[in-house]
Coordinates of C-alpha atoms in Angstrom, one line a residue:
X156 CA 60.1 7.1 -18.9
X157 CA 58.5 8.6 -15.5
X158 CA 60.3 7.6 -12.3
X159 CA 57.7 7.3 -9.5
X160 CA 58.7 7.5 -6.1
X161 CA 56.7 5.6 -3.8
X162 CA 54.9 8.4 -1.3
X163 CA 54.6 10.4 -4.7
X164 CA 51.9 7.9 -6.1
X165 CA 48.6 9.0 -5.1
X166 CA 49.3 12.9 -5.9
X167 CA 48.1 14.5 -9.2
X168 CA 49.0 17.7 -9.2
X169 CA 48.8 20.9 -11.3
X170 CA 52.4 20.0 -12.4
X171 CA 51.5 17.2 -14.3
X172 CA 49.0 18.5 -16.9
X173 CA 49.9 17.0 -20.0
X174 CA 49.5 13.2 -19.4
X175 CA 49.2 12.3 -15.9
X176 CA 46.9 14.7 -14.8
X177 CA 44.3 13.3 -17.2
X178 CA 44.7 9.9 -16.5
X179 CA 44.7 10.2 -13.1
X180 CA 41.1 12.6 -13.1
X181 CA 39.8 9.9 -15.4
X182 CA 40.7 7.0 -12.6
X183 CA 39.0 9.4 -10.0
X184 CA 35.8 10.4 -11.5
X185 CA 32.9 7.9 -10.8
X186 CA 32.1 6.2 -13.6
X187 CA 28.4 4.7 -15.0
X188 CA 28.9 1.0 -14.1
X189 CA 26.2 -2.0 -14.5
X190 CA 23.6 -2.9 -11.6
X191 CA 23.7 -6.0 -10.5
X192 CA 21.5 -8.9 -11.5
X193 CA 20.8 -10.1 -8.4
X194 CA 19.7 -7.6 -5.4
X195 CA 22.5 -7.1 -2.8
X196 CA 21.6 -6.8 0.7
X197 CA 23.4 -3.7 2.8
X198 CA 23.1 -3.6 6.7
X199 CA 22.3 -0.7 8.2
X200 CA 25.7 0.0 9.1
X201 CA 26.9 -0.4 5.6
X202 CA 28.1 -4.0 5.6
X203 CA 27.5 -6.1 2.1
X204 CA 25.8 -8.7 2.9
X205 CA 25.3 -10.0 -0.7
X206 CA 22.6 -11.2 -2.4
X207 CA 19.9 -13.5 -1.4
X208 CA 21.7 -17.3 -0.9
X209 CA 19.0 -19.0 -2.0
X210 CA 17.8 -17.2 -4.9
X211 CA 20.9 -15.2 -6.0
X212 CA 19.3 -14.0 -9.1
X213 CA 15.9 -12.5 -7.9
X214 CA 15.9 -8.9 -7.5
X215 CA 18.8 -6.6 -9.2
X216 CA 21.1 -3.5 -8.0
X217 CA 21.2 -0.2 -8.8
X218 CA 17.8 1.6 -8.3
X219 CA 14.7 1.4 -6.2
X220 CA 11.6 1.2 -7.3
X221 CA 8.6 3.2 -5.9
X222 CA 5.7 2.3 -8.6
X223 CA 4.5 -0.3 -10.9
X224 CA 1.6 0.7 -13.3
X225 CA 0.5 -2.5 -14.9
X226 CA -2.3 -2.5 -17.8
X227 CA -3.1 -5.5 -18.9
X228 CA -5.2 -7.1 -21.7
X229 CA -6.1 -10.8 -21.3
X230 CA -8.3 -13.2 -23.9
X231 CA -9.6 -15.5 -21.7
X232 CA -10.3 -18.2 -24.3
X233 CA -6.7 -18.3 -25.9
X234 CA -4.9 -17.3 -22.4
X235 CA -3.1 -14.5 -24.0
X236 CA -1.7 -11.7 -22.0
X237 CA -0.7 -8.1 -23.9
X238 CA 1.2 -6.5 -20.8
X239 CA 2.4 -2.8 -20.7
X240 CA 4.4 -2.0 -17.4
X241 CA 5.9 1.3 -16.1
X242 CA 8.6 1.1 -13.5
X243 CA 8.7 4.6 -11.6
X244 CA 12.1 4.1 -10.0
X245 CA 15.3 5.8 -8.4
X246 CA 18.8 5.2 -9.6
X247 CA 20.7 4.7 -6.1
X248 CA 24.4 4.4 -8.2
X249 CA 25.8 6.0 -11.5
X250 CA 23.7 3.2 -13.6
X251 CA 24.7 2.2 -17.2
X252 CA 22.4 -0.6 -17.7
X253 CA 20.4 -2.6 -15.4
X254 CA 17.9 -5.5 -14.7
X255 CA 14.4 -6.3 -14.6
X256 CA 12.9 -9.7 -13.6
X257 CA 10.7 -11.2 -16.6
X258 CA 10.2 -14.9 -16.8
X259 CA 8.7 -16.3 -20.1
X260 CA 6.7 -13.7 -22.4
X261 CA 7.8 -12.2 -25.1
X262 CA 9.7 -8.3 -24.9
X263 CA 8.2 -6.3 -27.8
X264 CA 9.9 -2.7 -26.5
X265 CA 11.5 -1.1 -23.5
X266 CA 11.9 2.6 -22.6
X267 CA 14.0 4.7 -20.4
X268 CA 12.2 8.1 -19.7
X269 CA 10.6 8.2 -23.6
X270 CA 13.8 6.8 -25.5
X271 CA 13.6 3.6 -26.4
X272 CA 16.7 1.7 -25.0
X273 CA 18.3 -1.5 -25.9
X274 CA 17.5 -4.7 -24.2
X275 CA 18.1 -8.8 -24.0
X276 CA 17.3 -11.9 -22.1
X277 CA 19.7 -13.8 -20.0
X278 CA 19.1 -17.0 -18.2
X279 CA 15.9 -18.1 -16.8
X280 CA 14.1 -14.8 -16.0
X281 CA 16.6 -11.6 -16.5
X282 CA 15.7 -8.7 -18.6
X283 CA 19.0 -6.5 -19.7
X284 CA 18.0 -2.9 -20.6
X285 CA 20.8 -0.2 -21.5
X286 CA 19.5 3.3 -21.4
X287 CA 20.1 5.4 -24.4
X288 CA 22.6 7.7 -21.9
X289 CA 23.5 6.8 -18.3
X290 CA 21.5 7.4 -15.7
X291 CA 22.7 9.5 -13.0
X292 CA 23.2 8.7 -9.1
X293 CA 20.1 9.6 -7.4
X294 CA 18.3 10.5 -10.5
X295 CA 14.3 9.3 -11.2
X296 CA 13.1 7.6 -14.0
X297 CA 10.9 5.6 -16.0
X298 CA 10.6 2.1 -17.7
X299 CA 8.1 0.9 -20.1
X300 CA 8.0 -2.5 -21.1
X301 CA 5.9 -3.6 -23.6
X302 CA 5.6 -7.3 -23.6
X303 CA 2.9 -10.2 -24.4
X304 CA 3.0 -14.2 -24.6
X305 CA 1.1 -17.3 -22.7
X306 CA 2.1 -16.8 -19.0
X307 CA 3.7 -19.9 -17.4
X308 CA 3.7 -20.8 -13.1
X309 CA 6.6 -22.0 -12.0
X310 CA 7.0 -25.1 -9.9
X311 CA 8.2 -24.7 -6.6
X312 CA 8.2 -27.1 -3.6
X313 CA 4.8 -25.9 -1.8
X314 CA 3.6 -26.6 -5.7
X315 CA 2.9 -23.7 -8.7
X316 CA 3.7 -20.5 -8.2
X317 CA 2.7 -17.4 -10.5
X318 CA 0.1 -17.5 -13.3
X319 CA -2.5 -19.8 -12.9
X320 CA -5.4 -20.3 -16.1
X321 CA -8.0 -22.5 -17.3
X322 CA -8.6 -21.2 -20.7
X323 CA -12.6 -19.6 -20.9
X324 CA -12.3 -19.8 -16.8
X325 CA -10.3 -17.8 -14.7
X326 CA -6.7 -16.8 -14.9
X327 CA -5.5 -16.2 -11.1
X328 CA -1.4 -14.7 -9.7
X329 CA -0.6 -15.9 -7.1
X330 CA 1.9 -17.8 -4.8
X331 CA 5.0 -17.2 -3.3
X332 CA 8.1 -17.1 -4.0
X333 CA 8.8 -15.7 -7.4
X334 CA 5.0 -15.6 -9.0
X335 CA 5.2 -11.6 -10.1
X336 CA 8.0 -12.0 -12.1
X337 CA 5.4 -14.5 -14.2
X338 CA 3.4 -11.7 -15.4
X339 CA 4.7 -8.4 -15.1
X340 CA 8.6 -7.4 -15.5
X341 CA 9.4 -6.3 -11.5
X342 CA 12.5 -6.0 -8.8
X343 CA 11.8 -9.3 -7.7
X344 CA 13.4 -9.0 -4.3
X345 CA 11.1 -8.8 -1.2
X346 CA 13.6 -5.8 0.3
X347 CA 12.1 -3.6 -2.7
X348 CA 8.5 -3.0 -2.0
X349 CA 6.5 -0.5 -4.0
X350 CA 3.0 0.5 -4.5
X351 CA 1.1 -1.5 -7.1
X352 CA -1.7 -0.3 -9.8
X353 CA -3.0 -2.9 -12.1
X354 CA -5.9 -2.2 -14.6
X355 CA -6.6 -5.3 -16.6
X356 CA -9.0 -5.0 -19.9
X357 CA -11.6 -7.7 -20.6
X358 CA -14.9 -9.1 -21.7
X359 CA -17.6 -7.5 -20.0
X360 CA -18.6 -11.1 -18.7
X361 CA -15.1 -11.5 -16.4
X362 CA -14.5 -9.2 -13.7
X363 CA -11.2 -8.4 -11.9
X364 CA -10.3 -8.4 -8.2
X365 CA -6.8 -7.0 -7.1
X366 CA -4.5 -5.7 -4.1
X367 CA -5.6 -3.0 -3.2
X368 CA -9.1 -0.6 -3.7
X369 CA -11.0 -0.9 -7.3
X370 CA -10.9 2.6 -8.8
X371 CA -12.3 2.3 -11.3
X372 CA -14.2 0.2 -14.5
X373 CA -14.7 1.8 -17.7
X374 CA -15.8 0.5 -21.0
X375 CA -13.2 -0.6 -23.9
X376 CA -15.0 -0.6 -26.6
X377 CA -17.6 -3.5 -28.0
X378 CA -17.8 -5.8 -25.5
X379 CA -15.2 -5.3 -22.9
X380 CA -14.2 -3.0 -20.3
X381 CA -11.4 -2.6 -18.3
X382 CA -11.1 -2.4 -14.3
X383 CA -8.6 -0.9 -12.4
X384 CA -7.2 -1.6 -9.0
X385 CA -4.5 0.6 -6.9
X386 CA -2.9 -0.9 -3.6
X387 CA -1.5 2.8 -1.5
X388 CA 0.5 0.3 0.7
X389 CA 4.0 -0.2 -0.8
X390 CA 4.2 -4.0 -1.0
X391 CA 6.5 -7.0 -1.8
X392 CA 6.3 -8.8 -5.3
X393 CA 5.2 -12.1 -3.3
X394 CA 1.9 -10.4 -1.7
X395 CA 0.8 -9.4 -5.3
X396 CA -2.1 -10.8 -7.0
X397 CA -4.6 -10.3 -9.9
X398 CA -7.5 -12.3 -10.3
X399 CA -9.6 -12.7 -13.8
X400 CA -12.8 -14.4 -14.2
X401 CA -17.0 -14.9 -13.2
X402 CA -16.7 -13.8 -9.9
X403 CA -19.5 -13.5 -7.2
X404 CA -18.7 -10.6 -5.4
X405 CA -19.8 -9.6 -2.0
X406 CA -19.2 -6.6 0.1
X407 CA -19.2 -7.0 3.6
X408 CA -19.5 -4.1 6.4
X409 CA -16.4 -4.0 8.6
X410 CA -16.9 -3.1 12.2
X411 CA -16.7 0.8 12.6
X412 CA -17.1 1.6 9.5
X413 CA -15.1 0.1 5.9
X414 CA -16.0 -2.7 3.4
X415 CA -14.1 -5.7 2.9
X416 CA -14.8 -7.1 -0.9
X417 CA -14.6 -11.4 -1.3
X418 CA -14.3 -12.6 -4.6
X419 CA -15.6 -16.5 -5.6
X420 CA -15.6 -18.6 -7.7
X421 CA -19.0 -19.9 -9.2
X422 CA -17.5 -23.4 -7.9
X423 CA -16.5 -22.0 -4.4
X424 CA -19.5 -20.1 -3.2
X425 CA -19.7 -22.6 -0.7
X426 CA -17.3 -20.5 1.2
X427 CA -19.0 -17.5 1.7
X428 CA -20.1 -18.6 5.1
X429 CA -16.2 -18.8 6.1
X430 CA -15.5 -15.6 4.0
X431 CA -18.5 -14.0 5.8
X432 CA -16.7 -14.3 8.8
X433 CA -13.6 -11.9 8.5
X434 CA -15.6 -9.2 10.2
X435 CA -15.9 -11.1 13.2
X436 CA -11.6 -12.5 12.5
X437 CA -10.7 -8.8 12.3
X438 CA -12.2 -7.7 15.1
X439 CA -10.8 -10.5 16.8
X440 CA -7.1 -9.7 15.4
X441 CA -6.9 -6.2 16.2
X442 CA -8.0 -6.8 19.4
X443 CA -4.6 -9.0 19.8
X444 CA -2.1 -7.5 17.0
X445 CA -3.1 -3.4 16.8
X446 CA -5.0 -1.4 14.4
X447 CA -5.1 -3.1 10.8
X448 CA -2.0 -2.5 8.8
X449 CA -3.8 -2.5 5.5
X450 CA -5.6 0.0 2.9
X451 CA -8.1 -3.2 2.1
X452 CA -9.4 -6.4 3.2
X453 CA -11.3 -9.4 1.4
X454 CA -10.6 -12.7 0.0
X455 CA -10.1 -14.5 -3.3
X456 CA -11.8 -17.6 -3.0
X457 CA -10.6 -20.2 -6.0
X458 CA -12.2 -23.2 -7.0
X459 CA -9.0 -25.3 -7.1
X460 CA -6.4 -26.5 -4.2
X461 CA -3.7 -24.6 -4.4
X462 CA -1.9 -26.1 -1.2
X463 CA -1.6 -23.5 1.2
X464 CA -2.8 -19.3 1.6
X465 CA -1.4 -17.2 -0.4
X466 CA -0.9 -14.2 1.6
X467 CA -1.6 -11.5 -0.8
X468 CA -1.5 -7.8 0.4
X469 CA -5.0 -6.8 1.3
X470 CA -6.6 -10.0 -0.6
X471 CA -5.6 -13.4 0.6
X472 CA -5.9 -16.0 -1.7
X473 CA -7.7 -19.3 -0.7
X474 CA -8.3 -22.6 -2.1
X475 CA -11.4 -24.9 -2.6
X476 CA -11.0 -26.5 0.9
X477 CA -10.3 -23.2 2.7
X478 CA -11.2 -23.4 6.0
X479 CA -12.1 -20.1 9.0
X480 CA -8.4 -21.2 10.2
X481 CA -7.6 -20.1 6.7
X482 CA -8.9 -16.9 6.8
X483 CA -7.4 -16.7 10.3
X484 CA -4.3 -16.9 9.0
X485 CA -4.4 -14.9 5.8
X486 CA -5.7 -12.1 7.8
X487 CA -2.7 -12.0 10.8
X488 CA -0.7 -12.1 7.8
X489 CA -1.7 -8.9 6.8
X490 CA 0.4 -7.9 9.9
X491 CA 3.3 -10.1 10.0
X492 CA 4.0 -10.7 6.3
X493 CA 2.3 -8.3 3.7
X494 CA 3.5 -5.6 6.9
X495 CA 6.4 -6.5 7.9
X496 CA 8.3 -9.2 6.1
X497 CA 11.9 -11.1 5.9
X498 CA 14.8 -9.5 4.3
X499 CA 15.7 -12.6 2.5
X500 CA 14.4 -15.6 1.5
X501 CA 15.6 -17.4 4.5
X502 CA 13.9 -15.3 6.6
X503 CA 10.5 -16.6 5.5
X504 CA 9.8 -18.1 8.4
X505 CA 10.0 -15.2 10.5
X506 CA 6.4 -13.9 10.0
X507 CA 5.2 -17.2 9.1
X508 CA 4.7 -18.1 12.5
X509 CA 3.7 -15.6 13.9
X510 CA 0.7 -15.4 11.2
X511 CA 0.2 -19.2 11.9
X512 CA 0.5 -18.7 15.8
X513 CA -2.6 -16.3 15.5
X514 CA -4.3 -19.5 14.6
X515 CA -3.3 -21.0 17.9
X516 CA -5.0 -17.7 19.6
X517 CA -8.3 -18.0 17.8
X518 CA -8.4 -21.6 18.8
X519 CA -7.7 -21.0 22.5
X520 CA -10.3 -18.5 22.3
X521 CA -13.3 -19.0 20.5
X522 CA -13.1 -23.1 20.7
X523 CA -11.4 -23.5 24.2
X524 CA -8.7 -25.1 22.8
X525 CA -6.1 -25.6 25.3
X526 CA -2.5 -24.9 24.0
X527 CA -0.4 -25.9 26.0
X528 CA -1.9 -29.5 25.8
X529 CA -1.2 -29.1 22.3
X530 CA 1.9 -27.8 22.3
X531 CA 2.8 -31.3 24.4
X532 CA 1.2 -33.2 22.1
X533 CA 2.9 -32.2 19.1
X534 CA 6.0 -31.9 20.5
X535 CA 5.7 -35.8 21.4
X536 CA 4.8 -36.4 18.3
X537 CA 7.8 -35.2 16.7
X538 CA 9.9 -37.1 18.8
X539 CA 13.7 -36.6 18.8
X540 CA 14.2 -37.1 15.3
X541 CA 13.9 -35.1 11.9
X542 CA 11.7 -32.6 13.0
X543 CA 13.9 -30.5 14.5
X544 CA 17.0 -30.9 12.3
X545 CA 15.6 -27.5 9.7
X546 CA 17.4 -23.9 11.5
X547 CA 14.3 -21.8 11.4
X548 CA 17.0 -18.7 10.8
X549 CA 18.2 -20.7 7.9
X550 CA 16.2 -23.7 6.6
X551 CA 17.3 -24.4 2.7
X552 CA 16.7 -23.8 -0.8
X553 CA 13.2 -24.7 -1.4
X554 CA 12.2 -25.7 1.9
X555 CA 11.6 -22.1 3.3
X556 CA 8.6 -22.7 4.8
X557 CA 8.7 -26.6 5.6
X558 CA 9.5 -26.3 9.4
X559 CA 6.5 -24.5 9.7
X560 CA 5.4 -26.7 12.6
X561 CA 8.9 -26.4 14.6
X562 CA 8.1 -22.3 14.2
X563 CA 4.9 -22.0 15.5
X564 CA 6.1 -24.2 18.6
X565 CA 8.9 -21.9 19.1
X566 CA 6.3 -19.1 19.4
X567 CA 4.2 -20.6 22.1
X568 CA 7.5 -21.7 23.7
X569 CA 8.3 -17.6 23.8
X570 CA 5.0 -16.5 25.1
X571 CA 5.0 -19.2 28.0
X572 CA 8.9 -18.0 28.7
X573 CA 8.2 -14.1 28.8
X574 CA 4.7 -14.5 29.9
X575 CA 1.5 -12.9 28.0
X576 CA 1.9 -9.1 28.8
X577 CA 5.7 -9.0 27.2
X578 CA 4.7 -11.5 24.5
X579 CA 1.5 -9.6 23.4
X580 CA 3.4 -6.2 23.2
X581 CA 5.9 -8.3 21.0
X582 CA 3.3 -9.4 18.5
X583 CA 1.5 -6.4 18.2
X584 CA 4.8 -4.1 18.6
X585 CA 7.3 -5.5 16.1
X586 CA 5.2 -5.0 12.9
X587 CA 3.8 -1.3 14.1
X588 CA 7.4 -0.7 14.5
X589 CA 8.2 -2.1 10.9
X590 CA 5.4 -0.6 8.6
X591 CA 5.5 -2.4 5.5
X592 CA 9.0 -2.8 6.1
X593 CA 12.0 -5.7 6.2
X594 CA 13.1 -7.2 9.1
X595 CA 14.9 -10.6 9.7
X596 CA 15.9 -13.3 12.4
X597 CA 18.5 -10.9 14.6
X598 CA 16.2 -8.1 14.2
X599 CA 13.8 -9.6 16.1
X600 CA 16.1 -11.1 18.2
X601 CA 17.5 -7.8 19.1
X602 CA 13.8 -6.3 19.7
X603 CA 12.7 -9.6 21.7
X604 CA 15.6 -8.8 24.2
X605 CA 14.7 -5.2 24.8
X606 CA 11.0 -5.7 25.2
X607 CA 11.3 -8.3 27.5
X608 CA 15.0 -6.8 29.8
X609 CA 15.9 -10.2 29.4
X610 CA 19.0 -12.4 27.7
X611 CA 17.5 -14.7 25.5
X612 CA 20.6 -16.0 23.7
X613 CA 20.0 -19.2 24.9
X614 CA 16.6 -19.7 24.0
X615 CA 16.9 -18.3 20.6
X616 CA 20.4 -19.9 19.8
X617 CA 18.5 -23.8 21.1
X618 CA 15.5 -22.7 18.6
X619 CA 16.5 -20.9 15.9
X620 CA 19.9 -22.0 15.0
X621 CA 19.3 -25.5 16.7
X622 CA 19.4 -28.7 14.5
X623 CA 18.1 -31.0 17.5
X624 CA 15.5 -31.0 20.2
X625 CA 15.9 -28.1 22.4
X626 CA 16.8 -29.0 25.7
X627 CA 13.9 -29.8 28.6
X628 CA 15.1 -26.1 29.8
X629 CA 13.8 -23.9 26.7
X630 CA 11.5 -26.7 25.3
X631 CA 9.0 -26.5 28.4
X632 CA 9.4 -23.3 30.1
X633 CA 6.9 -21.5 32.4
X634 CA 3.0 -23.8 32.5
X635 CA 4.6 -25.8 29.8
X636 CA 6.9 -27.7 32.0
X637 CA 5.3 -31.4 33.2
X638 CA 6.7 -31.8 36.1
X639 CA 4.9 -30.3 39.0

């Protein structure tokens, strides 16, 4: 029997080399342990903050990834996808075994750096791999997945989400949230963003658009070739997107210098006079938001509603009905989304507006719109009621971008508080600060406040974190007040 005295406990000394000293360098050393299936948020002062509370399980621990090379082979008639993915990554912990993000298809083989490792499915969309040997703290590796099946969107409130096909027409991901993990395996958590190389195989008649620059298109035997696309500009799994099918494709001439490339659908040419007019929306952005974030510009434009723009990295997505307040948007949210985007789910809302507000700004100055007027009117409109029960910091499971309206009012409620010269500098400021990085609600809280020398507790507390109509005092400040 060993008698421990109490202050004696935490030695191991040289004098216990038989038993104790093992045990006890055993107990010490740091040990290969399992990432987490779900990614878990760190503040920057080392705080946990756990993992997203609205989608717990998207996203995993234990490594970072810097690449995805996808290759792709798609029949277009039967809707079959054969995928191959490598996942260039970093282990950031002593990493036994770890998750990928996978929902639907079918896992045919998965390597770790060349050896094949050991793998399983669990729950709705996790895929289990343990290496052959541990990977080490800080070490780099690689995943191959090899993988095939019928793709599947997912339903979400703003409506499907992820792969999208018509079988002999076009096959089309996009959407947000969650629509990567529907075709390639991925770190489905926006706080992970990594550059993106797709190269998709398929008959010579279909053509391929993607995030990103085209590299290249190279024959693949009788019939086919395959086209390759590279996005430079690390990026979230939301603001991907891959686009099969009879394109039209036209090439416009930016203004000094550059070539955005729109992609329609033989159903949607019809919109090439709005696409045709992103030259003229750019020009118009930078001139408010700062030099174009992106390594691309262009449009998908689809032949079916999809409810709203998807804000794909370098190539919104747009639906049948899109309209040049469409392509308004999907542009600005090259800046304040594909640049800099929430941390978490619930931050969604965050460059939401802000993208949406640049709407507001074409308005006011191309059709003379005045906002302010409109900003009354809608505000009326909402009355005291529901509208303003969602927190934009935190507005629920599924309804992440529903108080969309109460945002973008907030936003023209800040410009008329601070006045145009600090609000300006704000929304061209914080995303050149953030380059494609992740910011959330008390971020930009924290960065309003020093731009501005000015409290704005109040105002953001009454807005943000408000479940009721803000008082008359941070509902109508500055020109927006009525009263003379």
């Amino acid at each position: 029997m060993t008698v421990r005295i109490r202050w004696q406990e935490p030695l191991c000394t040289a004098l216990l080399a038989t038993t104790m000293l093992g045990t006890c360098q055993v107990a010490a050393a740091e040990q290969p342990v399992i990432g987490s299936d779900g990614y878990v948020h760190v503040s920057p002062n080392g705080t946990v903050l756990g993992t997203d509370p609205y989608y717990p399980k998207d996203g995993n621990g234990g490594y970072d990834v810097s690449d995805y090379a996808i290759a792709l082979d798609y029949a277009p008639r039967s809707t079959i996808l054969q995928g191959k993915a490598t996942i260039t990554a970093t282990a950031t912990q002593e990493l036994s075994r770890f998750n990928l993000d996978l929902r639907g298809l079918t896992v045919r083989s998965v390597t770790v750096d060349g050896v094949g490792a050991t793998f399983r499915r669990v729950g709705e969309h996790e895929l289990e791999i343990t290496p052959a040997k541990p990977l080490a703290k800080d070490a780099r590796f690689a995943v191959v997945v090899g993988y095939d099946g019928r793709p599947e969107p997912i339903g979400t409130a703003r409506g499907r989400t992820g792969w999208l096909a018509v079988p002999g027409d076009s096959a089309v991901a996009t959407g947000q949230p969650h629509s990567a993990m529907t075709w390639f395996p991925v770190n489905g958590t926006e706080a992970d963003k990594a550059t993106l190389r797709v190269a998709v195989t398929v008959l010579n008649e279909f053509s391929v658009v993607g995030n990103g620059k085209q590299i290249s298109d190279v024959a693949a035997g009788a019939g086919r070739h395959t086209v390759t696309w590279a996005e430079e500009n690390a990026l979230a799994p939301n603001t991907a997107m891959v686009g099969i099918g009879r394109w039209k494709i036209d090439k416009i001439s930016l203004p000094g210098g550059g070539t955005a490339i729109n992609a329609y659908h033989p159903c949607a040419t019809g919109n090439r006079e709005i696409g045709g007019r992103l030259p003229e929306v750019l020009e118009f952005l930078t001139g408010k938001l700062g030099d174009y974030p992106q390594s691309a510009a262009g449009g998908l434009f689809l032949d079916r509603d999809l409810g709203y723009v998807h804000g794909a990295q370098t190539r919104p997505v747009f639906g049948r009905s899109a309209t040049v307040a469409d392509l308004v948007y999907g542009t600005a949210y090259q800046w304040w989304g594909a640049g800099v985007t929430g941390k978490m789910w619930k931050d969604a809302l965050l460059p939401e507006a802000f993208a949406r507000y640049a709407v507001w700004l074409w308005d006011e100055a191309r059709n003379g719109t005045d906002l302010d007027r409109r900003y009354r009117e809608q505000v009326a409109q909402a009355g005291n009621g529901r509208f303003w029960a969602p927190k934009l910091v935190d507005p629920g499971k599924g309804a992440e971008f529903a108080p969309t309206a109460k945002a973008v009012l907030m936003v023209h409620a800040l410009r008329r508080l601070v006045g145009d010269d600090q609000f300006f500098q704000i929304m061209s400021g914080f995303p050149s600060i953030n380059p494609q990085g992740n910011q959330n609600w008390h971020d930009f809280e924290l960065y309003a406040s020093a731009v501005t020398q000015r409290d704005l507790t109040e105002f953001d507390h009454a807005w943000l974190e408000g479940t009721a109509r803000p008082s008359d005092e941070h509902l109508y400040p500055g020109s927006l007040n009525p009263k003379p």
